[in-house]
Amino acid sequence: VITKYSGKIGSIMCNLTSLSMGLEYLGISCPEQNIQFEDYLEKAREDEGLGYRGSPDTWSELAKNVLQVEMKDQPYNKLFSKVKDDFTKDVLDLLKTGKFVIMSVWPSCKGHIVRIVSISDDGITVDDPFGAVTDFNVRQKCNSGGYDSNDKTSESAKGHHVLWRWTDIENVTIKYI
């Protein structure tokens, strides 16, 4: 169940940030200069009167209505250890055909969206808008922390192309891609 969020907008922009990363992967740039792509998407969402930014249906409508990009969901709602083979096949098939994949992880209490860059025998390489995960179990248990977050004063992007090892994420919930 997705409800209205009352915290700071930056705390729940992983969805539109991951969507913008995927669109840029497809070669689609922000239609307006001097604005971050995710901020453009948020403004377009509001202007179009679309639903809650945390809803995959809203992202699909936004991508289609504003940028003519078709999206679809593949639900899993299980631990990685239970869906690893199907997940790997599904994601690799999509990546091989040039599509981008964004993924929802952790229970709803700490839900999060990342862009999948690649999959290997070692794990999943992701672009994580929030930074680098330091403790997957903390997030899975719905606790705060567990991240070395991106620092606004730094040029480094701690969440860029980070490897999530299979052994680290085996007990993490994957909700959908």
PDB file of C-alpha atoms in Angstrom:
ATOM      1  CA  VAL A   1       0.000   0.000   0.000  1.00  0.00           C
ATOM      2  CA  ILE A   2       1.441   3.340  -1.016  1.00  0.00           C
ATOM      3  CA  THR A   3       0.480   6.341   1.066  1.00  0.00           C
ATOM      4  CA  LYS A   4       1.202  10.033   0.877  1.00  0.00           C
ATOM      5  CA  TYR A   5       4.626  10.920   2.246  1.00  0.00           C
ATOM      6  CA  SER A   6       5.041  13.863   4.601  1.00  0.00           C
ATOM      7  CA  GLY A   7       8.852  14.022   4.826  1.00  0.00           C
ATOM      8  CA  LYS A   8      11.350  15.936   2.685  1.00  0.00           C
ATOM      9  CA  ILE A   9      11.004  15.311  -1.048  1.00  0.00           C
ATOM     10  CA  GLY A  10      14.703  14.388  -1.364  1.00  0.00           C
ATOM     11  CA  SER A  11      14.055  11.385   0.864  1.00  0.00           C
ATOM     12  CA  ILE A  12      11.702   9.844  -1.693  1.00  0.00           C
ATOM     13  CA  MET A  13      13.150  10.777  -5.065  1.00  0.00           C
ATOM     14  CA  CYS A  14      14.970   7.480  -5.683  1.00  0.00           C
ATOM     15  CA  ASN A  15      12.078   6.481  -7.949  1.00  0.00           C
ATOM     16  CA  LEU A  16      12.248   9.443 -10.334  1.00  0.00           C
ATOM     17  CA  THR A  17      16.046   9.575 -10.093  1.00  0.00           C
ATOM     18  CA  SER A  18      16.283   5.894 -11.097  1.00  0.00           C
ATOM     19  CA  LEU A  19      13.740   6.486 -13.868  1.00  0.00           C
ATOM     20  CA  SER A  20      15.786   9.421 -15.185  1.00  0.00           C
ATOM     21  CA  MET A  21      18.966   7.278 -15.110  1.00  0.00           C
ATOM     22  CA  GLY A  22      17.178   4.631 -17.157  1.00  0.00           C
ATOM     23  CA  LEU A  23      15.879   7.154 -19.656  1.00  0.00           C
ATOM     24  CA  GLU A  24      19.360   8.634 -20.051  1.00  0.00           C
ATOM     25  CA  TYR A  25      20.655   5.099 -20.680  1.00  0.00           C
ATOM     26  CA  LEU A  26      18.186   4.951 -23.595  1.00  0.00           C
ATOM     27  CA  GLY A  27      19.593   8.245 -24.908  1.00  0.00           C
ATOM     28  CA  ILE A  28      16.691  10.389 -23.727  1.00  0.00           C
ATOM     29  CA  SER A  29      17.883  13.633 -22.171  1.00  0.00           C
ATOM     30  CA  CYS A  30      15.995  16.032 -19.989  1.00  0.00           C
ATOM     31  CA  PRO A  31      13.817  18.136 -22.312  1.00  0.00           C
ATOM     32  CA  GLU A  32      14.610  21.309 -20.348  1.00  0.00           C
ATOM     33  CA  GLN A  33      18.066  22.724 -19.789  1.00  0.00           C
ATOM     34  CA  ASN A  34      19.201  23.976 -16.387  1.00  0.00           C
ATOM     35  CA  ILE A  35      17.080  21.490 -14.438  1.00  0.00           C
ATOM     36  CA  GLN A  36      17.943  18.025 -13.169  1.00  0.00           C
ATOM     37  CA  PHE A  37      16.071  15.315 -15.034  1.00  0.00           C
ATOM     38  CA  GLU A  38      14.351  13.980 -11.908  1.00  0.00           C
ATOM     39  CA  ASP A  39      13.176  17.495 -11.025  1.00  0.00           C
ATOM     40  CA  TYR A  40      11.781  17.847 -14.548  1.00  0.00           C
ATOM     41  CA  LEU A  41       9.936  14.532 -14.117  1.00  0.00           C
ATOM     42  CA  GLU A  42       8.521  15.660 -10.762  1.00  0.00           C
ATOM     43  CA  LYS A  43       7.299  18.928 -12.285  1.00  0.00           C
ATOM     44  CA  ALA A  44       5.785  17.036 -15.251  1.00  0.00           C
ATOM     45  CA  ARG A  45       4.085  14.624 -12.820  1.00  0.00           C
ATOM     46  CA  GLU A  46       2.503  17.541 -11.000  1.00  0.00           C
ATOM     47  CA  ASP A  47       1.573  19.390 -14.226  1.00  0.00           C
ATOM     48  CA  GLU A  48      -0.031  16.249 -15.692  1.00  0.00           C
ATOM     49  CA  GLY A  49      -1.975  15.647 -12.472  1.00  0.00           C
ATOM     50  CA  LEU A  50      -0.512  12.158 -12.157  1.00  0.00           C
ATOM     51  CA  GLY A  51      -0.597  10.116  -8.951  1.00  0.00           C
ATOM     52  CA  TYR A  52       1.868   9.636  -6.127  1.00  0.00           C
ATOM     53  CA  ARG A  53       5.532   9.696  -7.209  1.00  0.00           C
ATOM     54  CA  GLY A  54       6.172   6.450  -5.295  1.00  0.00           C
ATOM     55  CA  SER A  55       3.770   4.449  -7.463  1.00  0.00           C
ATOM     56  CA  PRO A  56       5.081   2.378 -10.399  1.00  0.00           C
ATOM     57  CA  ASP A  57       1.823   3.164 -12.217  1.00  0.00           C
ATOM     58  CA  THR A  58       2.663   6.858 -11.958  1.00  0.00           C
ATOM     59  CA  TRP A  59       6.168   6.294 -13.380  1.00  0.00           C
ATOM     60  CA  SER A  60       4.686   4.344 -16.284  1.00  0.00           C
ATOM     61  CA  GLU A  61       2.148   7.087 -17.006  1.00  0.00           C
ATOM     62  CA  LEU A  62       4.837   9.750 -16.702  1.00  0.00           C
ATOM     63  CA  ALA A  63       7.242   7.944 -19.039  1.00  0.00           C
ATOM     64  CA  LYS A  64       4.501   7.301 -21.592  1.00  0.00           C
ATOM     65  CA  ASN A  65       2.627  10.640 -21.458  1.00  0.00           C
ATOM     66  CA  VAL A  66       5.649  12.920 -21.285  1.00  0.00           C
ATOM     67  CA  LEU A  67       8.429  10.987 -23.061  1.00  0.00           C
ATOM     68  CA  GLN A  68       6.646   8.286 -25.114  1.00  0.00           C
ATOM     69  CA  VAL A  69       8.458   5.430 -23.348  1.00  0.00           C
ATOM     70  CA  GLU A  70       6.578   2.207 -22.516  1.00  0.00           C
ATOM     71  CA  MET A  71       7.217   0.579 -19.127  1.00  0.00           C
ATOM     72  CA  LYS A  72       5.951  -2.620 -17.521  1.00  0.00           C
ATOM     73  CA  ASP A  73       6.305  -4.377 -14.142  1.00  0.00           C
ATOM     74  CA  GLN A  74       7.575  -7.824 -13.273  1.00  0.00           C
ATOM     75  CA  PRO A  75       6.520  -8.579  -9.677  1.00  0.00           C
ATOM     76  CA  TYR A  76       8.563 -10.873  -7.412  1.00  0.00           C
ATOM     77  CA  ASN A  77       7.816  -9.870  -3.792  1.00  0.00           C
ATOM     78  CA  LYS A  78      10.210 -12.482  -2.361  1.00  0.00           C
ATOM     79  CA  LEU A  79      13.736 -12.727  -1.044  1.00  0.00           C
ATOM     80  CA  PHE A  80      16.533 -12.719  -3.630  1.00  0.00           C
ATOM     81  CA  SER A  81      17.517 -16.227  -2.509  1.00  0.00           C
ATOM     82  CA  LYS A  82      14.053 -17.469  -3.586  1.00  0.00           C
ATOM     83  CA  VAL A  83      13.953 -15.754  -7.021  1.00  0.00           C
ATOM     84  CA  LYS A  84      17.621 -15.423  -8.010  1.00  0.00           C
ATOM     85  CA  ASP A  85      17.496 -17.684 -11.091  1.00  0.00           C
ATOM     86  CA  ASP A  86      14.250 -16.261 -12.513  1.00  0.00           C
ATOM     87  CA  PHE A  87      15.304 -12.719 -11.651  1.00  0.00           C
ATOM     88  CA  THR A  88      18.706 -13.159 -13.305  1.00  0.00           C
ATOM     89  CA  LYS A  89      17.190 -14.583 -16.485  1.00  0.00           C
ATOM     90  CA  ASP A  90      14.503 -11.890 -16.677  1.00  0.00           C
ATOM     91  CA  VAL A  91      16.921  -9.012 -16.114  1.00  0.00           C
ATOM     92  CA  LEU A  92      19.629 -10.343 -18.440  1.00  0.00           C
ATOM     93  CA  ASP A  93      17.040 -10.841 -21.197  1.00  0.00           C
ATOM     94  CA  LEU A  94      15.916  -7.225 -20.807  1.00  0.00           C
ATOM     95  CA  LEU A  95      19.443  -5.803 -20.656  1.00  0.00           C
ATOM     96  CA  LYS A  96      20.538  -7.815 -23.718  1.00  0.00           C
ATOM     97  CA  THR A  97      17.732  -6.238 -25.749  1.00  0.00           C
ATOM     98  CA  GLY A  98      18.824  -2.717 -24.791  1.00  0.00           C
ATOM     99  CA  LYS A  99      16.141  -2.008 -22.209  1.00  0.00           C
ATOM    100  CA  PHE A 100      16.771  -0.372 -18.864  1.00  0.00           C
ATOM    101  CA  VAL A 101      15.728  -2.011 -15.611  1.00  0.00           C
ATOM    102  CA  ILE A 102      14.853  -0.345 -12.333  1.00  0.00           C
ATOM    103  CA  MET A 103      14.256  -2.455  -9.254  1.00  0.00           C
ATOM    104  CA  SER A 104      12.318  -2.054  -6.008  1.00  0.00           C
ATOM    105  CA  VAL A 105      13.967  -3.558  -2.929  1.00  0.00           C
ATOM    106  CA  TRP A 106      13.310  -3.909   0.798  1.00  0.00           C
ATOM    107  CA  PRO A 107       9.971  -4.134   2.555  1.00  0.00           C
ATOM    108  CA  SER A 108       7.584  -1.199   2.141  1.00  0.00           C
ATOM    109  CA  CYS A 109       8.809   0.287   5.416  1.00  0.00           C
ATOM    110  CA  LYS A 110      12.147   1.087   3.753  1.00  0.00           C
ATOM    111  CA  GLY A 111      11.309   0.624   0.072  1.00  0.00           C
ATOM    112  CA  HIS A 112      13.916   1.822  -2.402  1.00  0.00           C
ATOM    113  CA  ILE A 113      14.438   2.022  -6.174  1.00  0.00           C
ATOM    114  CA  VAL A 114      17.754   1.528  -7.997  1.00  0.00           C
ATOM    115  CA  ARG A 115      18.801   1.100 -11.624  1.00  0.00           C
ATOM    116  CA  ILE A 116      20.357  -2.232 -12.548  1.00  0.00           C
ATOM    117  CA  VAL A 117      23.529  -1.811 -14.600  1.00  0.00           C
ATOM    118  CA  SER A 118      24.539  -5.461 -14.983  1.00  0.00           C
ATOM    119  CA  ILE A 119      24.416  -8.941 -13.456  1.00  0.00           C
ATOM    120  CA  SER A 120      27.371 -11.275 -12.978  1.00  0.00           C
ATOM    121  CA  ASP A 121      28.280 -14.396 -11.030  1.00  0.00           C
ATOM    122  CA  ASP A 122      29.334 -12.052  -8.204  1.00  0.00           C
ATOM    123  CA  GLY A 123      26.029 -10.168  -7.943  1.00  0.00           C
ATOM    124  CA  ILE A 124      24.128  -7.183  -9.269  1.00  0.00           C
ATOM    125  CA  THR A 125      25.800  -3.909 -10.199  1.00  0.00           C
ATOM    126  CA  VAL A 126      23.464  -0.982  -9.544  1.00  0.00           C
ATOM    127  CA  ASP A 127      23.306   2.774  -9.668  1.00  0.00           C
ATOM    128  CA  ASP A 128      21.864   3.677  -6.277  1.00  0.00           C
ATOM    129  CA  PRO A 129      20.663   7.282  -5.943  1.00  0.00           C
ATOM    130  CA  PHE A 130      21.122   7.219  -2.180  1.00  0.00           C
ATOM    131  CA  GLY A 131      24.733   5.997  -2.078  1.00  0.00           C
ATOM    132  CA  ALA A 132      26.493   2.768  -1.178  1.00  0.00           C
ATOM    133  CA  VAL A 133      24.793   0.250   1.094  1.00  0.00           C
ATOM    134  CA  THR A 134      26.938  -0.642   4.101  1.00  0.00           C
ATOM    135  CA  ASP A 135      24.479  -2.994   5.823  1.00  0.00           C
ATOM    136  CA  PHE A 136      21.728  -4.723   3.826  1.00  0.00           C
ATOM    137  CA  ASN A 137      20.278  -6.364   6.945  1.00  0.00           C
ATOM    138  CA  VAL A 138      19.665  -2.992   8.627  1.00  0.00           C
ATOM    139  CA  ARG A 139      17.567  -1.886   5.635  1.00  0.00           C
ATOM    140  CA  GLN A 140      15.766  -5.231   5.365  1.00  0.00           C
ATOM    141  CA  LYS A 141      14.781  -4.994   9.042  1.00  0.00           C
ATOM    142  CA  CYS A 142      13.282  -1.526   8.392  1.00  0.00           C
ATOM    143  CA  ASN A 143      15.867   0.298  10.475  1.00  0.00           C
ATOM    144  CA  SER A 144      17.401   3.632   9.560  1.00  0.00           C
ATOM    145  CA  GLY A 145      21.016   3.726   8.477  1.00  0.00           C
ATOM    146  CA  GLY A 146      22.914   1.091   6.570  1.00  0.00           C
ATOM    147  CA  TYR A 147      24.143   3.579   3.940  1.00  0.00           C
ATOM    148  CA  ASP A 148      27.190   5.627   3.089  1.00  0.00           C
ATOM    149  CA  SER A 149      25.060   8.268   1.399  1.00  0.00           C
ATOM    150  CA  ASN A 150      25.966  10.568  -1.430  1.00  0.00           C
ATOM    151  CA  ASP A 151      27.372  13.796  -0.031  1.00  0.00           C
ATOM    152  CA  LYS A 152      26.061  16.928  -1.697  1.00  0.00           C
ATOM    153  CA  THR A 153      29.396  18.672  -1.125  1.00  0.00           C
ATOM    154  CA  SER A 154      31.393  15.946  -2.838  1.00  0.00           C
ATOM    155  CA  GLU A 155      31.934  15.296  -6.521  1.00  0.00           C
ATOM    156  CA  SER A 156      31.982  11.547  -5.918  1.00  0.00           C
ATOM    157  CA  ALA A 157      28.897   9.458  -6.458  1.00  0.00           C
ATOM    158  CA  LYS A 158      29.115   6.689  -3.884  1.00  0.00           C
ATOM    159  CA  GLY A 159      26.162   4.839  -5.395  1.00  0.00           C
ATOM    160  CA  HIS A 160      27.484   4.765  -8.977  1.00  0.00           C
ATOM    161  CA  HIS A 161      28.087   1.249 -10.332  1.00  0.00           C
ATOM    162  CA  VAL A 162      28.228  -0.483  -6.954  1.00  0.00           C
ATOM    163  CA  LEU A 163      28.233  -4.269  -6.678  1.00  0.00           C
ATOM    164  CA  TRP A 164      25.574  -5.877  -4.527  1.00  0.00           C
ATOM    165  CA  ARG A 165      27.069  -9.330  -3.891  1.00  0.00           C
ATOM    166  CA  TRP A 166      24.660 -12.276  -3.963  1.00  0.00           C
ATOM    167  CA  THR A 167      25.822 -13.259  -0.480  1.00  0.00           C
ATOM    168  CA  ASP A 168      24.952  -9.763   0.830  1.00  0.00           C
ATOM    169  CA  ILE A 169      21.489  -9.612  -0.695  1.00  0.00           C
ATOM    170  CA  GLU A 170      20.237 -13.201  -0.378  1.00  0.00           C
ATOM    171  CA  ASN A 171      17.873 -12.179   2.466  1.00  0.00           C
ATOM    172  CA  VAL A 172      16.778  -8.885   0.894  1.00  0.00           C
ATOM    173  CA  THR A 173      13.249  -8.517  -0.477  1.00  0.00           C
ATOM    174  CA  ILE A 174      12.927  -7.760  -4.157  1.00  0.00           C
ATOM    175  CA  LYS A 175       9.450  -6.429  -4.837  1.00  0.00           C
ATOM    176  CA  TYR A 176       9.561  -5.913  -8.593  1.00  0.00           C
ATOM    177  CA  ILE A 177      11.560  -4.799 -11.589  1.00  0.00           C
TER     178      ILE A 177
END
